[in-house]
Coordinates of C-alpha atoms and ligand atoms in Angstrom, one line a residue:
X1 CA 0.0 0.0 0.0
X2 CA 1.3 3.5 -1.0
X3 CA 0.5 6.3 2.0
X4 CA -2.6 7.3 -0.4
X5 CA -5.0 7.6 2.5
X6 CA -8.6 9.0 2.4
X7 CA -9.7 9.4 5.8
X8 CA -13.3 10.4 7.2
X9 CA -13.5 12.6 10.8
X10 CA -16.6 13.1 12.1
X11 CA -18.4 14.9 15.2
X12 CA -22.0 15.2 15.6
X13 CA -23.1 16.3 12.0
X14 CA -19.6 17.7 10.9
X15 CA -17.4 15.9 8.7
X16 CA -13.7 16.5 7.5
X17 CA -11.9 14.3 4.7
X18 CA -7.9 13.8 4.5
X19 CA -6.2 13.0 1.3
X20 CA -2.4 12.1 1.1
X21 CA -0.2 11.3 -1.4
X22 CA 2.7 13.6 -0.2
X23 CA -0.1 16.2 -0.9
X24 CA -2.6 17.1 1.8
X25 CA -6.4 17.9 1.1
X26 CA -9.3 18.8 3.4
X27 CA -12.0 19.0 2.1
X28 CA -14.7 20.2 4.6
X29 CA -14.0 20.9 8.5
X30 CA -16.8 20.1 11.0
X31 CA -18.8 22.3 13.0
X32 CA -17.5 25.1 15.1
X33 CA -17.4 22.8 18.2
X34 CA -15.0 20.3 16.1
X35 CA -12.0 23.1 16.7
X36 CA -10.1 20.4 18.9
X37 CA -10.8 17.5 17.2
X38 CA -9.8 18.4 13.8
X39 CA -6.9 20.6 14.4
X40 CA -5.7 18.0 16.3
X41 CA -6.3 15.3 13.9
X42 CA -4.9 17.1 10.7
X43 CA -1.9 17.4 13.5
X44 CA -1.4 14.2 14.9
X45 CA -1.0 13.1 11.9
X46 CA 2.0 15.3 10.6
X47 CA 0.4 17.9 8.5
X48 CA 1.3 21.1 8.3
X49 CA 0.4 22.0 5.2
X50 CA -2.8 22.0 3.7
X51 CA -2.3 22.1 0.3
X52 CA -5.8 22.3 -1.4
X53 CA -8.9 23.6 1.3
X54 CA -12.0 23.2 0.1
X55 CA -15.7 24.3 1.5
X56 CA -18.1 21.7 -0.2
X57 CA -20.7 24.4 1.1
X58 CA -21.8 27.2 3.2
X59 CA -23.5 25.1 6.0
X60 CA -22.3 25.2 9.4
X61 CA -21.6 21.6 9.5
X62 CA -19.2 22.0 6.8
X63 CA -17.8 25.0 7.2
X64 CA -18.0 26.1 10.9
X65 CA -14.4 24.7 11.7
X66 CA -12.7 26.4 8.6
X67 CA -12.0 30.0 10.1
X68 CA -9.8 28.0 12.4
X69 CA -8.0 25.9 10.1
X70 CA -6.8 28.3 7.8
X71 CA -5.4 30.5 11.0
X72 CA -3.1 27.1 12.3
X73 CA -1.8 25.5 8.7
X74 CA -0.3 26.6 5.9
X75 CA -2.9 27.2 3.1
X76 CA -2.2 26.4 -0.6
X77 CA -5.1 26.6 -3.0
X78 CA -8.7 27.2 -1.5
X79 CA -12.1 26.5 -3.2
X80 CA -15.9 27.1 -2.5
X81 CA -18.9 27.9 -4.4
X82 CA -19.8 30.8 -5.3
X83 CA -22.7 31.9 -3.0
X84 CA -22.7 34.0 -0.4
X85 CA -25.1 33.6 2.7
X86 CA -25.7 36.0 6.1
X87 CA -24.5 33.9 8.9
X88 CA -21.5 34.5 11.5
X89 CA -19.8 31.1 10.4
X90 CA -19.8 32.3 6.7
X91 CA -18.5 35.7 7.8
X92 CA -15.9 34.4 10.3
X93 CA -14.4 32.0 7.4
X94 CA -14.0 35.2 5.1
X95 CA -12.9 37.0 7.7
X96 CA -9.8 34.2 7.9
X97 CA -9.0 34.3 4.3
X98 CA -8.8 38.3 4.3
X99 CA -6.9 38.1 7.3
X100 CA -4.4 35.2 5.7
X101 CA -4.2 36.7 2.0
X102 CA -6.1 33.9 0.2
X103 CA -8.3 33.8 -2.4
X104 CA -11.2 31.9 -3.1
X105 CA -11.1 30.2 -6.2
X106 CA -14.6 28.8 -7.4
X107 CA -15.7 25.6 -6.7
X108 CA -17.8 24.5 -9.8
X109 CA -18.1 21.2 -12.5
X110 CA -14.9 21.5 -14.5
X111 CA -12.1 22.1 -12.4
X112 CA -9.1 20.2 -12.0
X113 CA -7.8 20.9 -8.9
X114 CA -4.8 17.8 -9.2
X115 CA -3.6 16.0 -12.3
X116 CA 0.0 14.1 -11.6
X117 CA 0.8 10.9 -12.5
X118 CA -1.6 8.7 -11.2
X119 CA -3.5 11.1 -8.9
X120 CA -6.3 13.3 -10.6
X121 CA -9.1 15.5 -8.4
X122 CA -11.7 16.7 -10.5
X123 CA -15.0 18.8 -9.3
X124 CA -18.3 17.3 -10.8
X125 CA -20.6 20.2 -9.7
X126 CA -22.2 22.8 -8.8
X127 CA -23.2 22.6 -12.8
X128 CA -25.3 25.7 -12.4
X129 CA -25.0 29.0 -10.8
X130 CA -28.1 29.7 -9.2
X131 CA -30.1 26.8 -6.7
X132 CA -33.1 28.0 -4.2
X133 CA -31.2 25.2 -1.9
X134 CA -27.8 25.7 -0.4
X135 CA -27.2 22.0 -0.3
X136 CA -26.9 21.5 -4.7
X137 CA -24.4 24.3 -4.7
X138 CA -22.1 21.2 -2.6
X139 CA -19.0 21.0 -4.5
X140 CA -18.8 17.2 -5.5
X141 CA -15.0 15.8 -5.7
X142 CA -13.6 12.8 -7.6
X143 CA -10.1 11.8 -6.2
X144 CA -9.1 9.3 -8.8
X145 CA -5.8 7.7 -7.7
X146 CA -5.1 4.9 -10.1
X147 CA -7.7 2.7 -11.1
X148 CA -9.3 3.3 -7.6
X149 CA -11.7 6.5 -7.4
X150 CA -13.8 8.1 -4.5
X151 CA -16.9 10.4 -4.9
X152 CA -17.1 13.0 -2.0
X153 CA -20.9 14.5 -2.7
X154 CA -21.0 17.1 0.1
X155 CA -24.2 17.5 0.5
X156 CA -25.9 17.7 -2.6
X157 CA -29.0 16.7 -3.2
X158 CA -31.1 14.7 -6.5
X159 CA -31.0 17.7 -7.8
X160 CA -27.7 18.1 -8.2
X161 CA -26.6 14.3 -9.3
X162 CA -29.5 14.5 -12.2
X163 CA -27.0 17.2 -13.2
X164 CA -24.2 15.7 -12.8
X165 CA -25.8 12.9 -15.2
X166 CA -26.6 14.8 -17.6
X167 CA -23.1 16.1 -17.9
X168 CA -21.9 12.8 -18.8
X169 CA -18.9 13.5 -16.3
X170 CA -17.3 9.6 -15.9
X171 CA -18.6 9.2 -12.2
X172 CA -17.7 5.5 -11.7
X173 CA -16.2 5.3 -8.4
X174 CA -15.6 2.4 -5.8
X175 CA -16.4 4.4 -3.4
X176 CA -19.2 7.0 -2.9
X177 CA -19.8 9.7 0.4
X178 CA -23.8 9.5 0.1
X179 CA -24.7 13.0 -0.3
X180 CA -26.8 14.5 2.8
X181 CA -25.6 12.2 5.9
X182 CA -27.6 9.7 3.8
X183 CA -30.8 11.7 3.8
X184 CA -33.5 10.8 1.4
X185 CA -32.5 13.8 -0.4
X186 CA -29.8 12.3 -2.0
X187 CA -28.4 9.0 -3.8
X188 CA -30.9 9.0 -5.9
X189 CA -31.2 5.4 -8.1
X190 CA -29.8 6.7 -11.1
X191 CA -26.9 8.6 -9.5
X192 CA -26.1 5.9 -7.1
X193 CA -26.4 3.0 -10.3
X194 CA -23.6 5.2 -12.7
X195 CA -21.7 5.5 -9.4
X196 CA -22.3 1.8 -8.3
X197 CA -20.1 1.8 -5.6
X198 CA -18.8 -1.0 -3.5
X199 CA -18.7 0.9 -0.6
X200 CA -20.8 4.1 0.6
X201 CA -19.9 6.1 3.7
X202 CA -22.1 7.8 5.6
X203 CA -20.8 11.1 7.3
X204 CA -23.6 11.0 10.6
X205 CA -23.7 11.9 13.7
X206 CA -25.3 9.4 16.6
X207 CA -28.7 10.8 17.3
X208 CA -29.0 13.4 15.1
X209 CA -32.0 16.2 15.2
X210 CA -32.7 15.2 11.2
X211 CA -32.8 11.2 11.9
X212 CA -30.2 10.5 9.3
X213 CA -29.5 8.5 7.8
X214 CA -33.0 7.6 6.4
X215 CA -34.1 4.4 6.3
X216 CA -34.8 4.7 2.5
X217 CA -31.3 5.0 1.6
X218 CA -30.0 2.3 3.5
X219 CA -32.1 0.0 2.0
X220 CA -31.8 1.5 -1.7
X221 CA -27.7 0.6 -0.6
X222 CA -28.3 -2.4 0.5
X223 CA -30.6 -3.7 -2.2
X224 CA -27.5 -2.4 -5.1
X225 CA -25.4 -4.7 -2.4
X226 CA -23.3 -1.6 -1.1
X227 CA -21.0 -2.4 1.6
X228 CA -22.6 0.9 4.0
X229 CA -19.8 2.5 6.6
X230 CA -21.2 4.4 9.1
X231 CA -19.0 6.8 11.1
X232 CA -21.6 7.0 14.0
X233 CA -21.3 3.1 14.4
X234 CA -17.3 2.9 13.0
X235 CA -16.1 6.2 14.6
X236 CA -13.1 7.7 11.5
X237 CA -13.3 5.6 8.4
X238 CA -9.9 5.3 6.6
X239 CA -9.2 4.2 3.1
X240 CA -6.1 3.3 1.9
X241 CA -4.9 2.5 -1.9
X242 CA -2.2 1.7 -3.8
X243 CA -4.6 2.5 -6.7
X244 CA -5.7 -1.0 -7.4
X245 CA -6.1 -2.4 -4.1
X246 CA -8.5 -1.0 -1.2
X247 CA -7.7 -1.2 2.1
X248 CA -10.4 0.2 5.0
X249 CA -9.7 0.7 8.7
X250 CA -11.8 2.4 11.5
X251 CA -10.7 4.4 14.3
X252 CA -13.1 5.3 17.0
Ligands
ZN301 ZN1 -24.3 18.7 6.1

């Protein structure tokens, strides 16, 4: 196994994704309450650098951590959508990326953010410009790294994956993040058959106010025989691949 390593983090409804291939990339960084337990994850394990940051979306869940992240690491490329929205968490992660220098470079379908050697990380949407829900303008990431490929959905919704469809983008992937914390919302049949995954992981917190994940899309999962990870019941869900081979571990 190369040290190509996908890793989930999760707290409550928040949810933060690793990359590594002597690269680092975050996409997404938990809820303000997840401070200590990211920064101290992205730590323990040796990075100092982040060199691509990326806010899938503008929900607090996603994005509540991020003001603090770019204050303790090294930033190199960041990317969001390109939607604004009037809450404290939005304005405290611009606030951060005034105070560090950085720009914001547009998260939308298109965009290569890596292409070397074996390693490509492409963005499947937003496709449009303008939703009514915050949710479809999730950036959605395919980390390719070999013949092994992950689909991180944020959390975009049917809406959203119809588009992606339409695009004709290549969105075959062993492994897909089920958009939503796996709400009914998302992984719609045809997105989740052009995907057809063998595993899906389900960023959730235990308990959660919005009873996610729904039953609906456990069962559409298990019917398309989906091997289903769950960080509320496995804790951080780690991938590892030399690009043929895939390798997953749990820490709780
Ligand atoms: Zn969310």
């Amino acid at each position: 196994m190369s040290n190509n390593k996908w890793g989930g983090l999760i707290k409550q409804q928040g949810f933060a994704i690793i990359l590594v291939d002597g690269q680092n990339m975050l996409v997404d960084a938990g809820k303000n309450d997840s401070v200590d337990t990211i920064i101290n994850y992205l730590k323990t394990n040796g990075v100092l650098k982040l060199d691509y940051l990326v806010g899938t979306h503008l929900h607090e869940d996603h994005i509540g951590s991020l003001d603090a992240v770019i204050k303790n690491f090294q930033i190199g490329k960041f990317l969001m959508p390109k939607v604004a929205t009037n809450t404290q968490t939005f304005r405290d992660v611009l606030t951060a990326v005034k105070n560090k220098g950085l720009q914001i470079n547009t998260a939308k379908a298109g965009v290569d953010i890596v292409d070397i050697d074996k390693l490509s990380v492409k963005i499947l949407a937003p496709c449009n410009t303008a939703y009514e829900d915050l949710n479809n303008y999730s950036a959605v990431i395919k980390v390719k790294y070999g013949d092994v490929a992950f689909i991180l959905t944020g959390d975009a919704e049917g809406l959203s994956e119809s588009e992606i469809l339409e695009s004709k983008a290549d969105i075959m992937a062993q492994v897909l993040k089920a958009g939503h914390h796996g709400s009914n919302s998302s992984t719609s049949l045809p997105f989740l058959n052009a995907v057809s995954p063998q595993y899906a992981v389900i960023s959730v917190g235990a308990g959660n106010d919005y009873h996610h994940p729904h039953q609906i899309t456990l069962e559409k999962l298990k019917k398309a025989g989906v091997n289903v990870l769950r960080t509320d019941e496995k804790g951080t869900i780690i991938f590892a691949t030399d690009g043929k081979e895939i390798a997953v571990a749990t820490e709780k």
